[in-house]
Each structure stands twice: as structure tokens, then as C-alpha cells.
mmCIF file of C-alpha atoms in Angstrom:
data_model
loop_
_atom_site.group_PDB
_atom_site.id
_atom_site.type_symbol
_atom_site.label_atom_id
_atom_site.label_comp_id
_atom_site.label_asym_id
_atom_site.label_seq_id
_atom_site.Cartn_x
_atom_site.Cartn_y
_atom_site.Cartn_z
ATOM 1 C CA UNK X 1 -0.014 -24.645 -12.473
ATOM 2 C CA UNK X 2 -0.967 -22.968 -9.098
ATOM 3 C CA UNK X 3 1.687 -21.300 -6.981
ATOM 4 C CA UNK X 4 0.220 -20.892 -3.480
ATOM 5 C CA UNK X 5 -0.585 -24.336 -2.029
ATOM 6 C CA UNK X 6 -3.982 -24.956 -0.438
ATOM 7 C CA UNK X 7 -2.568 -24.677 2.628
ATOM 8 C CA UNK X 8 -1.091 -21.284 1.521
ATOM 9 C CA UNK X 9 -4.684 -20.440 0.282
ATOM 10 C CA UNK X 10 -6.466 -21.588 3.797
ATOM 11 C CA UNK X 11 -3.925 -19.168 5.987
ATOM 12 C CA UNK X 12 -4.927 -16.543 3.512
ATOM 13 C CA UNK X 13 -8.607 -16.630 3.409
ATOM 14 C CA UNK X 14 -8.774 -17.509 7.415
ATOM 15 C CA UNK X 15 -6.058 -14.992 9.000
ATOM 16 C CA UNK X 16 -6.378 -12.066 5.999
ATOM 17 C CA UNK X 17 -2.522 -12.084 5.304
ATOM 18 C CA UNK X 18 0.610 -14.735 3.886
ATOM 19 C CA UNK X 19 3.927 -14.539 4.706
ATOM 20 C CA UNK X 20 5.507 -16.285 1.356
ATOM 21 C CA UNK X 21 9.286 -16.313 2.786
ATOM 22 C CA UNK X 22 12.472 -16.377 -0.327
ATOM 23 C CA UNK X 23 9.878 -14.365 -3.000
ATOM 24 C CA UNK X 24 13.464 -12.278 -3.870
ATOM 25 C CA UNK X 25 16.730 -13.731 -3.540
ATOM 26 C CA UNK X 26 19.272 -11.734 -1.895
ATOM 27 C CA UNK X 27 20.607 -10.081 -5.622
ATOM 28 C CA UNK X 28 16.971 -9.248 -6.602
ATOM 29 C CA UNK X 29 16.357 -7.322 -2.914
ATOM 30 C CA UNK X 30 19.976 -5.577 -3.337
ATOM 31 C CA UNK X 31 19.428 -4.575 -6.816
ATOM 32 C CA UNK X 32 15.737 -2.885 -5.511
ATOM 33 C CA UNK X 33 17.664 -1.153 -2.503
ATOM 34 C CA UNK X 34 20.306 -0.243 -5.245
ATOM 35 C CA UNK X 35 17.513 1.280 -7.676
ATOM 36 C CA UNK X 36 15.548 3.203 -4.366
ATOM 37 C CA UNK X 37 18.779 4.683 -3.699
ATOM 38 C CA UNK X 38 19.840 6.044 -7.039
ATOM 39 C CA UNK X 39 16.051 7.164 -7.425
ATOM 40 C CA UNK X 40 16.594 8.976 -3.693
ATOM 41 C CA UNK X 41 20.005 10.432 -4.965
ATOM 42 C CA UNK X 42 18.600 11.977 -8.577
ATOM 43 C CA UNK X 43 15.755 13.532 -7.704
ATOM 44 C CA UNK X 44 15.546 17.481 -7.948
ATOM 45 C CA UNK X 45 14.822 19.130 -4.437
ATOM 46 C CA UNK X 46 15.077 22.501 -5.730
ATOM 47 C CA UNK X 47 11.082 22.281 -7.402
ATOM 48 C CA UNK X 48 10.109 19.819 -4.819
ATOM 49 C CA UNK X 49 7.226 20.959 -2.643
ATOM 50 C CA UNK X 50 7.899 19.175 -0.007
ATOM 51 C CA UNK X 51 4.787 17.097 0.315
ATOM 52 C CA UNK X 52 4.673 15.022 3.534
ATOM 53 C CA UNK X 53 2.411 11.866 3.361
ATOM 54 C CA UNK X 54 -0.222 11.808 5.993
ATOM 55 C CA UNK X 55 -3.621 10.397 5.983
ATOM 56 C CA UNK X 56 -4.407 12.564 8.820
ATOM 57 C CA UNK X 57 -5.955 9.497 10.327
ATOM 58 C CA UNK X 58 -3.950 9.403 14.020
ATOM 59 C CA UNK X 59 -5.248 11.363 17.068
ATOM 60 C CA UNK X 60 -1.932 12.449 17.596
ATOM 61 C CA UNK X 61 -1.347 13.618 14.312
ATOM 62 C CA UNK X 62 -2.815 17.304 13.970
ATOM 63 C CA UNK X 63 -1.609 17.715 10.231
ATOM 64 C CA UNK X 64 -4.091 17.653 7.617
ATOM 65 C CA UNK X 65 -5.072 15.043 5.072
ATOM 66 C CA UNK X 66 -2.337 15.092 2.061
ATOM 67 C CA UNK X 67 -4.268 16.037 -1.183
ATOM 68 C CA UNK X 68 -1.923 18.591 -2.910
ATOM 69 C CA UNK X 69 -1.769 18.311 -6.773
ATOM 70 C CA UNK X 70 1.597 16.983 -6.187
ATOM 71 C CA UNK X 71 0.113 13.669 -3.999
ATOM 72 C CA UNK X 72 -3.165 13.810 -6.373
ATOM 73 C CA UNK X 73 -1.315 13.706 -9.959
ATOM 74 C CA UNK X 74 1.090 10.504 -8.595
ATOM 75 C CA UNK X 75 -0.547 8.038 -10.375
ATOM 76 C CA UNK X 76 1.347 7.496 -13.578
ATOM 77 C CA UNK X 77 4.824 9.399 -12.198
ATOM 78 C CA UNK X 78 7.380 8.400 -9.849
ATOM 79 C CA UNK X 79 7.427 10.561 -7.380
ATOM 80 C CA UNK X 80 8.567 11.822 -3.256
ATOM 81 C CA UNK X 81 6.957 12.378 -0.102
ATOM 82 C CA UNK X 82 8.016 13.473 2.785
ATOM 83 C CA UNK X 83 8.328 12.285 6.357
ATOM 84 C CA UNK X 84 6.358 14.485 8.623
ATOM 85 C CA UNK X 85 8.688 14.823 11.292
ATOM 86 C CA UNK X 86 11.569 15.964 8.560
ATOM 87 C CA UNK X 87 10.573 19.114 7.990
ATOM 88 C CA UNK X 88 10.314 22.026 9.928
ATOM 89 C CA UNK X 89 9.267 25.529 8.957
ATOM 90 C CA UNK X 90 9.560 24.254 5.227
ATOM 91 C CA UNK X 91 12.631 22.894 5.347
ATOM 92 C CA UNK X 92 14.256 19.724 5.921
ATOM 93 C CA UNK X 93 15.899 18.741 8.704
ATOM 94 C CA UNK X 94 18.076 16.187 7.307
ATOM 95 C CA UNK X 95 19.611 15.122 3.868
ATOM 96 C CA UNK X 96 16.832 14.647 1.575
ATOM 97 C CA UNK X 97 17.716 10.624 1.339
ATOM 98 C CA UNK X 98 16.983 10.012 4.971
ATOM 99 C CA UNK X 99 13.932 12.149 4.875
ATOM 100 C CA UNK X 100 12.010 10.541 2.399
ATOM 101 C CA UNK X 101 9.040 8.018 3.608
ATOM 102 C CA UNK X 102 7.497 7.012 0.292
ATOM 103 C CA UNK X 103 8.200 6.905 -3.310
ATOM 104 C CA UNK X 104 5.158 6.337 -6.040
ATOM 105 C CA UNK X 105 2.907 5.591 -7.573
ATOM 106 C CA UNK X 106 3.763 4.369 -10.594
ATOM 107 C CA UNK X 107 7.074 2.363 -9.794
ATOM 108 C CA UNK X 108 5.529 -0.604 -11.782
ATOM 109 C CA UNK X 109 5.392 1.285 -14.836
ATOM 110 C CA UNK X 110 7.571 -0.081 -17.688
ATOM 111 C CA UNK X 111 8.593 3.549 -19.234
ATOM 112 C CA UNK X 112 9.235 4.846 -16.164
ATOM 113 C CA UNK X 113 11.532 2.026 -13.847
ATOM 114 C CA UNK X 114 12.518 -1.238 -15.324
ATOM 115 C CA UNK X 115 14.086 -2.869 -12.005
ATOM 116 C CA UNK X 116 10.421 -1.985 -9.919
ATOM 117 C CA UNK X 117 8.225 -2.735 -13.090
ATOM 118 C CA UNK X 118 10.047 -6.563 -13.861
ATOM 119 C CA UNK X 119 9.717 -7.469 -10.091
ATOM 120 C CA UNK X 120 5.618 -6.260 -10.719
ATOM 121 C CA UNK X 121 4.376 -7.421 -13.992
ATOM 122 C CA UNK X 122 5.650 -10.802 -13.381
ATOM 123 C CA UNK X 123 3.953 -14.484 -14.549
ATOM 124 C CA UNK X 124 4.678 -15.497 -10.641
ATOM 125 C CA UNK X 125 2.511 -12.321 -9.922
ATOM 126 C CA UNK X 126 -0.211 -13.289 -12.357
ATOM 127 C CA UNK X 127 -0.301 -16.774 -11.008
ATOM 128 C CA UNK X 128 -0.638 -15.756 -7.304
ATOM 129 C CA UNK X 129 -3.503 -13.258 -8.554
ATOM 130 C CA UNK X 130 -5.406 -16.062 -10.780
ATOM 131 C CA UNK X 131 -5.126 -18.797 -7.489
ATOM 132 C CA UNK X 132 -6.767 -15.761 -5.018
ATOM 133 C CA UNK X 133 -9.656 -15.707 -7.937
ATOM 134 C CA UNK X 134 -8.965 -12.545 -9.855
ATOM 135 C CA UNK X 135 -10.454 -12.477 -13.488
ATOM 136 C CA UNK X 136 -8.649 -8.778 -14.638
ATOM 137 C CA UNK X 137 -6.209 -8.284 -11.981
ATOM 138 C CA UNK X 138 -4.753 -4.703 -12.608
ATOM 139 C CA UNK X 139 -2.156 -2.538 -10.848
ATOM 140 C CA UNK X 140 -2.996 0.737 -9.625
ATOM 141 C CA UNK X 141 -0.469 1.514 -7.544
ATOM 142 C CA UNK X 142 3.482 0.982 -6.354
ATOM 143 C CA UNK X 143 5.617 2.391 -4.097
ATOM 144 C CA UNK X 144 8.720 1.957 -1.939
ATOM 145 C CA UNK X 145 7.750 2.315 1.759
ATOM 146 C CA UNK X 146 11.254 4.010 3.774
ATOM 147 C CA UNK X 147 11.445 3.503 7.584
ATOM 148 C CA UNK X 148 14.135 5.554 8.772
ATOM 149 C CA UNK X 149 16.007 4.641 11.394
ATOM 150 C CA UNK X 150 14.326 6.771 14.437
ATOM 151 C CA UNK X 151 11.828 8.323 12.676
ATOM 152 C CA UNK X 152 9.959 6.049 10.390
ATOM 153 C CA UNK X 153 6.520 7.463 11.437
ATOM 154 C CA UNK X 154 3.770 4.585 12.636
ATOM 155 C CA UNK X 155 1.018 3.761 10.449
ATOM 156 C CA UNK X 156 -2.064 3.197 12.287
ATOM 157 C CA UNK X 157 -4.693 0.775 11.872
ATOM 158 C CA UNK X 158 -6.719 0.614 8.605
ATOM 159 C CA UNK X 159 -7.984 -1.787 5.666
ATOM 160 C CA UNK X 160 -6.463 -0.917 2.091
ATOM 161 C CA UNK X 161 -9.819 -0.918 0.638
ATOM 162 C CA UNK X 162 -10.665 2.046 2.449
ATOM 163 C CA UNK X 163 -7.901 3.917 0.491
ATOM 164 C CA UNK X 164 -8.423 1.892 -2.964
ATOM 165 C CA UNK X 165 -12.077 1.227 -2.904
ATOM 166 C CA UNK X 166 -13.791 -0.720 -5.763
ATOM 167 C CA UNK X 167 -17.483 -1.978 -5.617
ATOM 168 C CA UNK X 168 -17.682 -4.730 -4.093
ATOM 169 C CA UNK X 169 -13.822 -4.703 -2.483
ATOM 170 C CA UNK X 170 -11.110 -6.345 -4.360
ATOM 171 C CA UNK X 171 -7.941 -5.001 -3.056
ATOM 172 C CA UNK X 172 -5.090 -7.325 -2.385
ATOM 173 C CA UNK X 173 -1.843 -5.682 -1.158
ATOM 174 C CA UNK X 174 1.580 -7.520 -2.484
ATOM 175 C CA UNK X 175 4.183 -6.244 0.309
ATOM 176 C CA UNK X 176 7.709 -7.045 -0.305
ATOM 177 C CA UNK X 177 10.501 -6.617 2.325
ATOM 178 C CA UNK X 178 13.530 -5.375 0.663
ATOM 179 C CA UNK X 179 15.201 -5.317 4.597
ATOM 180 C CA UNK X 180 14.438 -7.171 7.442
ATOM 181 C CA UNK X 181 11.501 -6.218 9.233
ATOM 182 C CA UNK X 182 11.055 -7.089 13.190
ATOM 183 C CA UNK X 183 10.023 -5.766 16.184
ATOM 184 C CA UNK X 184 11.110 -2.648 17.303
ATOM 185 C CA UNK X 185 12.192 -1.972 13.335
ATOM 186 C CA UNK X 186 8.509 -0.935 11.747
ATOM 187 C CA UNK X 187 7.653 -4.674 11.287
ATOM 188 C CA UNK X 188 3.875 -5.154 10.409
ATOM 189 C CA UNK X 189 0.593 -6.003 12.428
ATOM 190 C CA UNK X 190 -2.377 -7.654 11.453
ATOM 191 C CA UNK X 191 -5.444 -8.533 13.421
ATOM 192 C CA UNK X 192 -6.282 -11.723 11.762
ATOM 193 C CA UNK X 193 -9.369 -13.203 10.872
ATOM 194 C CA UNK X 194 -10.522 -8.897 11.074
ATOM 195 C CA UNK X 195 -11.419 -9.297 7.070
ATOM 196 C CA UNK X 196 -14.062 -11.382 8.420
ATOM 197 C CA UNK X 197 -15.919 -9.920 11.046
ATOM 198 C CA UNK X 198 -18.982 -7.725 10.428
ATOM 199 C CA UNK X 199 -16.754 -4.342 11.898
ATOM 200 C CA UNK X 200 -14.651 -5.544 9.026
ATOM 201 C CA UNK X 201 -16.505 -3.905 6.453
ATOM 202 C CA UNK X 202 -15.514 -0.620 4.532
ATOM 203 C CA UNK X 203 -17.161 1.891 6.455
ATOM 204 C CA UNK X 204 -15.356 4.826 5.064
ATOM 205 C CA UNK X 205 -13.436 5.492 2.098
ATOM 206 C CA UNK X 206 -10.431 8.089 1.502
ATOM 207 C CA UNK X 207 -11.307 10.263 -1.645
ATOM 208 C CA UNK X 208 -10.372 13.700 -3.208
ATOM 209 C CA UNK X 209 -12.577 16.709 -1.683
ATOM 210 C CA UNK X 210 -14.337 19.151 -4.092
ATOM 211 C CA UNK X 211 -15.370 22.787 -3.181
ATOM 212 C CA UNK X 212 -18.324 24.842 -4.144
ATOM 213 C CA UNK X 213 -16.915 24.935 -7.823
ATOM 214 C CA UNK X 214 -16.246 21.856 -8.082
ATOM 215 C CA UNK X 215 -13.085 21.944 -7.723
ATOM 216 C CA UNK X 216 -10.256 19.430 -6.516
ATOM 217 C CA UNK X 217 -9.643 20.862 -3.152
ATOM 218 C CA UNK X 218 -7.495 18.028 -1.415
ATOM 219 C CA UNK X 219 -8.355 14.593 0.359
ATOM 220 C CA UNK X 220 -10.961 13.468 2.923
ATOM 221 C CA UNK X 221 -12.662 10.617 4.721
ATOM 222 C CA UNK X 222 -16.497 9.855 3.637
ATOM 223 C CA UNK X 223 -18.665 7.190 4.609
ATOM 224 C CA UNK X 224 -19.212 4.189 2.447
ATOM 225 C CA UNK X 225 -22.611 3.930 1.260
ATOM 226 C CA UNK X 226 -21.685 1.363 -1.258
ATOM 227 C CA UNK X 227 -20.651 -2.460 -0.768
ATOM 228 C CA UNK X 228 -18.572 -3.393 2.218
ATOM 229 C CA UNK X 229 -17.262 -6.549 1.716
ATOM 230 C CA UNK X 230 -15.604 -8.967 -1.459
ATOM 231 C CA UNK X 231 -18.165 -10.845 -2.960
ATOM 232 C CA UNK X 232 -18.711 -14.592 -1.735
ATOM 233 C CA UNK X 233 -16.935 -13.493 1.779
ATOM 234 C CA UNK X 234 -18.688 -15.430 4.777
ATOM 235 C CA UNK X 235 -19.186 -12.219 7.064
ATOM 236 C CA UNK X 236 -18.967 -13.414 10.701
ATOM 237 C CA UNK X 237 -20.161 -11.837 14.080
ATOM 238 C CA UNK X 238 -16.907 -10.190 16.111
ATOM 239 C CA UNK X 239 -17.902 -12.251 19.511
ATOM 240 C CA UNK X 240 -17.335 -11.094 22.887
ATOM 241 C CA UNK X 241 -13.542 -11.060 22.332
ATOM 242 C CA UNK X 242 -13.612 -8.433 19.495
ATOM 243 C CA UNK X 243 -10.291 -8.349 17.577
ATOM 244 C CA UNK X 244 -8.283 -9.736 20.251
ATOM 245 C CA UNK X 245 -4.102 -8.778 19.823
ATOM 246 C CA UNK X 246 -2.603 -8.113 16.641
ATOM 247 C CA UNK X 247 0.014 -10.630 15.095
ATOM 248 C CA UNK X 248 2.986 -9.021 14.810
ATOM 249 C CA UNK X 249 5.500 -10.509 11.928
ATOM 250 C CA UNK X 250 8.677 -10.814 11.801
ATOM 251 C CA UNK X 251 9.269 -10.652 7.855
ATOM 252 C CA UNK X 252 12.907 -11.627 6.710
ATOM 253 C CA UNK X 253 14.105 -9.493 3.835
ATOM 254 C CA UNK X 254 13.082 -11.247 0.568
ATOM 255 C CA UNK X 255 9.733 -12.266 1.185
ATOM 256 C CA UNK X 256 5.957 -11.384 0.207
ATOM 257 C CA UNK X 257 3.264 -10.480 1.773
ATOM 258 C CA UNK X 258 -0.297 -10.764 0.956
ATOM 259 C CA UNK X 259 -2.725 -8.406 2.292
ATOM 260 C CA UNK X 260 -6.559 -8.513 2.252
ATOM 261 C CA UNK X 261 -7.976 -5.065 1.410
ATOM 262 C CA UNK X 262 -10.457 -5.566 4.088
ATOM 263 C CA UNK X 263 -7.829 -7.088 7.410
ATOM 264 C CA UNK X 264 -7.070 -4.545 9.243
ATOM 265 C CA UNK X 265 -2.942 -3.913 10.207
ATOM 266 C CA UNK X 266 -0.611 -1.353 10.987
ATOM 267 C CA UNK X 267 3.072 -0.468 11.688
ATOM 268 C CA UNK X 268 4.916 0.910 14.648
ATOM 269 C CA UNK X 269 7.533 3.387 14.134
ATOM 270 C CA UNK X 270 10.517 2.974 13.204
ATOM 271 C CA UNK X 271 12.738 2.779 17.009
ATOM 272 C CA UNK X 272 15.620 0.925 15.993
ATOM 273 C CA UNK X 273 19.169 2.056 14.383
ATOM 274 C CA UNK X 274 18.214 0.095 10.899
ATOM 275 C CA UNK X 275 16.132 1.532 7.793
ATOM 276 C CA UNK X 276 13.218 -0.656 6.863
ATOM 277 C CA UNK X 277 12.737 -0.543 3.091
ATOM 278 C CA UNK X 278 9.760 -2.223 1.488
ATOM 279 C CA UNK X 279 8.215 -2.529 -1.776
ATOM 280 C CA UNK X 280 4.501 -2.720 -2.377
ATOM 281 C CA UNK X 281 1.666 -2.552 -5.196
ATOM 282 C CA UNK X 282 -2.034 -3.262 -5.166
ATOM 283 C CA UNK X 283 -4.420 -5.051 -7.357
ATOM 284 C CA UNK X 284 -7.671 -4.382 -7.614
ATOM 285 C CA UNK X 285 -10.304 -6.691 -9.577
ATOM 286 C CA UNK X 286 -10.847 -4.870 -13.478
ATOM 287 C CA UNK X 287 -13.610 -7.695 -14.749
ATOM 288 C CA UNK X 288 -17.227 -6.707 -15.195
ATOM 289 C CA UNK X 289 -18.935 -6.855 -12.231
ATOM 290 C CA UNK X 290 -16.440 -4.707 -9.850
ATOM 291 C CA UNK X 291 -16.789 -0.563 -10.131
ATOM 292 C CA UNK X 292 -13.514 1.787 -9.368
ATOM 293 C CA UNK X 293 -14.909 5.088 -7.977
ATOM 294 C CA UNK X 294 -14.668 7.834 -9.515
ATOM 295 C CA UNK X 295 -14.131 9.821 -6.023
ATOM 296 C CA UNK X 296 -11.058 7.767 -4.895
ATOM 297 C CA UNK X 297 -7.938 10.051 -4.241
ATOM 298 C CA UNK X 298 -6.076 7.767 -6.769
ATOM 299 C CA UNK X 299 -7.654 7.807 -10.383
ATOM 300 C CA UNK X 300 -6.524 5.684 -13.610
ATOM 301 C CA UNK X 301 -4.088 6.921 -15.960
ATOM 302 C CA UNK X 302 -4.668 7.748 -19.665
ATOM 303 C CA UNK X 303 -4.324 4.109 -20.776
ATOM 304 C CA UNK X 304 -5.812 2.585 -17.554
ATOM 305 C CA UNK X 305 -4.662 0.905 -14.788
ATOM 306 C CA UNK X 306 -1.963 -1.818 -16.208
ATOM 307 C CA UNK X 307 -2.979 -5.445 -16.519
ATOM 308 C CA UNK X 308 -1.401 -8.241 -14.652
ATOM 309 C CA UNK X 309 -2.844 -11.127 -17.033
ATOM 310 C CA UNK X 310 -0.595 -10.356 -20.267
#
């Protein structure tokens, strides 16, 4: 049996995002915040290099792209980044718990966090990714996004595609609030209807840099020269009113979010006196037909990306 509606499906395909309220019950979103907390408290800071995520993507951001070994080998580890505005001459500037701002990428593996992984590689899951059309849905990435109260650093505009590119697009982000999220507290924005529009294509692609040796020398921005939009999307014109105002969502703790990999959104910093925890993975199309890239920043693990269709 399906489990989004038609209706569900129409807001989804039209705007580029679904607000599915009551995905977690209160106990399931308490024991996630419980888990992120013990996994904040037991890391080891002593061999941590202090890797700060940063796309390097805002104009008034002047720090470089992230692409250290320690951001590049994430893919089948659980592991801690930084909030830029935490550390200062290589230190940190507060206790390491209210300092981290993300925590992946491989939450949703089964050998390495049971709470994260049961909450991933769920039926409900595979349902939701068999009624959006997926034939191999597989997970390539999790994480635990951490707004700290005052400074939760602002994510600015982009389509997830760009940062998990397959060819032809695939990407579907499944965004979970584990704490409220509203205005003022890091909520999200989406300009709906973007994954439609002609500038809604993926232009450019983040992928790991190579030097003269060829040799893994960090994380850059390169234009697309491959597909730029999900196969069987009706591409539209942007009109005279281009993107218009995002929606900003108010997202009550417990519920999902579905994100096109082509719509583009964003988040504000975090300005209020609350934390805004959030859990999120992506799925990307595995079937014949759809290429990963060898050149994304983010590249499959020994056994491959894990399947959502069991």
C-alpha cells in the first residue's frame, strides 16, 4: 500500500518539498536527542582535528572549502565537525558538545548506530521512496544537523544535487526535526516550485580537487557538464517574477521532510536561546540508468551505498 496520499504526492512534485507532521512520536525524537548526546559526550577530542564544516559557498564566509581526509573519509564512519565560529586559533571556544554542527556520515549504518540506522532503513522509508518512483533507492549519507543556540551558522541557498550528484539527478533529502524548528530558531526555507524552473538545473557540482599528481587535494565547485535535471521533470521558464520569496516552515519536532535534490532552500542562523537538532539522510536512485560520479566529494563504501528496498 502507498503511504503519501496523492495529495501528498501533488504538494511534492509542484512546491519541491513535504512537510509529513507526527513521522516520530515524542519517545522516538527523545531517544534520537538521547543517542546525539551520548555520541557528543564519548567522542575523543584529544585526536580530533578540529574540522569545521564549510562549503565555502557564502560571500561572507572567507574560509575555504572543507576537504581534509578527515571530512573526505566520512562516508562509512561516524564522525564530528565543527562549527566555524567555535574555534579560534585552533581551539575551541566552548565545551566540545555545544560546538559541534554536524555529525556523519554514516549514522544509518547498522554496525555502527542502531537507534539512527532503525529510524533509516525502515519499510515506512522504503514505501515513501517506491511512491516518489525510486527503483534502487540507496542511502549515501546521514547525519545529525546541531543548531546551537546563538551560533548555529546559516546555510545558504543551494540544491542537494549539487553536493550528491548522480546522472540524471535523483537526490531526495529525508529531513527529520528532532526539536522544534521556527523562525528565528534555524527553521528551513524553500523557494518552491525552484526544482522546476530552467535556473533550477545543476549547474555546478561540489567534488574532491586533485593536484598535478593526482592527488586528493581537498573540495571544490565545478561546472556541470552532465544532466541537469531528474528524468521525466517538466522544466518550466522562471517568468518575470523569478523565484519570488522563500517559504519559510515552521516544522514541529517529530516530523519529515522531503526535499527535492534540485529545490533550492536554506537556513538562517540559529538567533534564538533553543538548540535545533535535526536528523537527515539522502537517497539517491542505484537502478541502471542513473550514474554516481566518480568526482563527488562523497564516494561509496566497500560494500556500496546501503539499499533501502530489503
Amino acid at each position: 500500500m502507498p503511504f503519501l496520499t496523492p495529495d501528498q504526492l501533488t504538494q511534492f512534485h509542484e512546491n519541491g518539498y513535504l512537510v509529513i507532521p507526527d513521522y516520530l512520536n515524542t519517545s522516538q525524537t527523545n531517544a534520537l536527542i538521547t543517542e546525539t548526546n551520548s555520541l557528543l559526550s564519548s567522542f575523543d577530542l584529544s585526536s580530533h582535528p578540529l574540522t569545521q564544516f564549510t562549503t565555502g559557498d557564502d560571500e561572507k564566509d572567507d574560509k575555504p572549502h572543507v576537504g581534509d581526509d578527515y571530512f573526505l573519509n566520512s562516508g562509512d564512519k561516524i564522525r564530528f565537525f565543527f562549527e566555524p565560529d567555535a574555534v579560534k586559533d585552533s581551539q575551541l571556544t566552548r565545551p566540545k558538545e555545544e560546538a559541534v554542527n554536524k555529525i556523519g556520515h554514516a549514522l544509518h549504518d547498522p554496525t555502527l548506530n542502531k537507534p539512527f540506522s532503525e529510524v533509516t532503513l525502515s519499510s515506512r522509508n522504503a514505501d515513501i521512496a517506491r511512491d516518489l518512483g525510486f527503483r534502487d533507492p540507496r542511502v549515501l549519507q546521514s547525519m545529525v544537523i546541531l543548531k546551537q543556540p546563538g551560533i548555529g551558522g546559516a546555510v545558504p541557498p543551494h540544491r542537494d544535487s549539487e553536493f550528491l550528484y548522480t546522472s540524471p539527478p535523483s537526490a531526495v533529502g529525508f529531513w527529520i526535526a528532532l526539536q522544534d524548528a521556527r523562525v528565528g530558531n534555524a527553521t528551513l526555507g524553500f523557494y518552491p516550485g525552484s526544482h522546476r524552473k530552467v535556473s533550477g538545473g545543476i549547474k555546478r557540482r561540489f567534488v574532491r580537487r586533485y593536484n598535478a599528481s593526482g592527488e586528493v587535494c581537498g573540495t571544490e565547485f565545478v561546472g556541470n557538464e552532465g544532466a541537469q535535471y531528474p528524468k521525466d521533470l517538466q522544466v518550466e521558464e522562471d517568468g518575470d517574477a523569478g523565484l519570488g520569496e522563500p517559504d519559510v516552515v515552521d516544522i514541529k519536532a517529530g516530523s519529515l521532510v522531503l526535499i527535492h535534490g534540485n529545490v533550492l532552500h536554506k537556513s538562517e542562523k540559529n538567533t534564538g536561546d533553543k538548540s535545533r537538532f535535526a536528523y537527515t539522510f539522502h537517497v539517491i536512485e542505484g537502478a541502471s540508468g542513473w550514474e554516481y560520479d566518480r568526482r563527488n566529494w562523497l564516494q561509496p563504501p566497500a560494500g556500496g551505498f546501503s539499499r533501502l528496498f530489503q
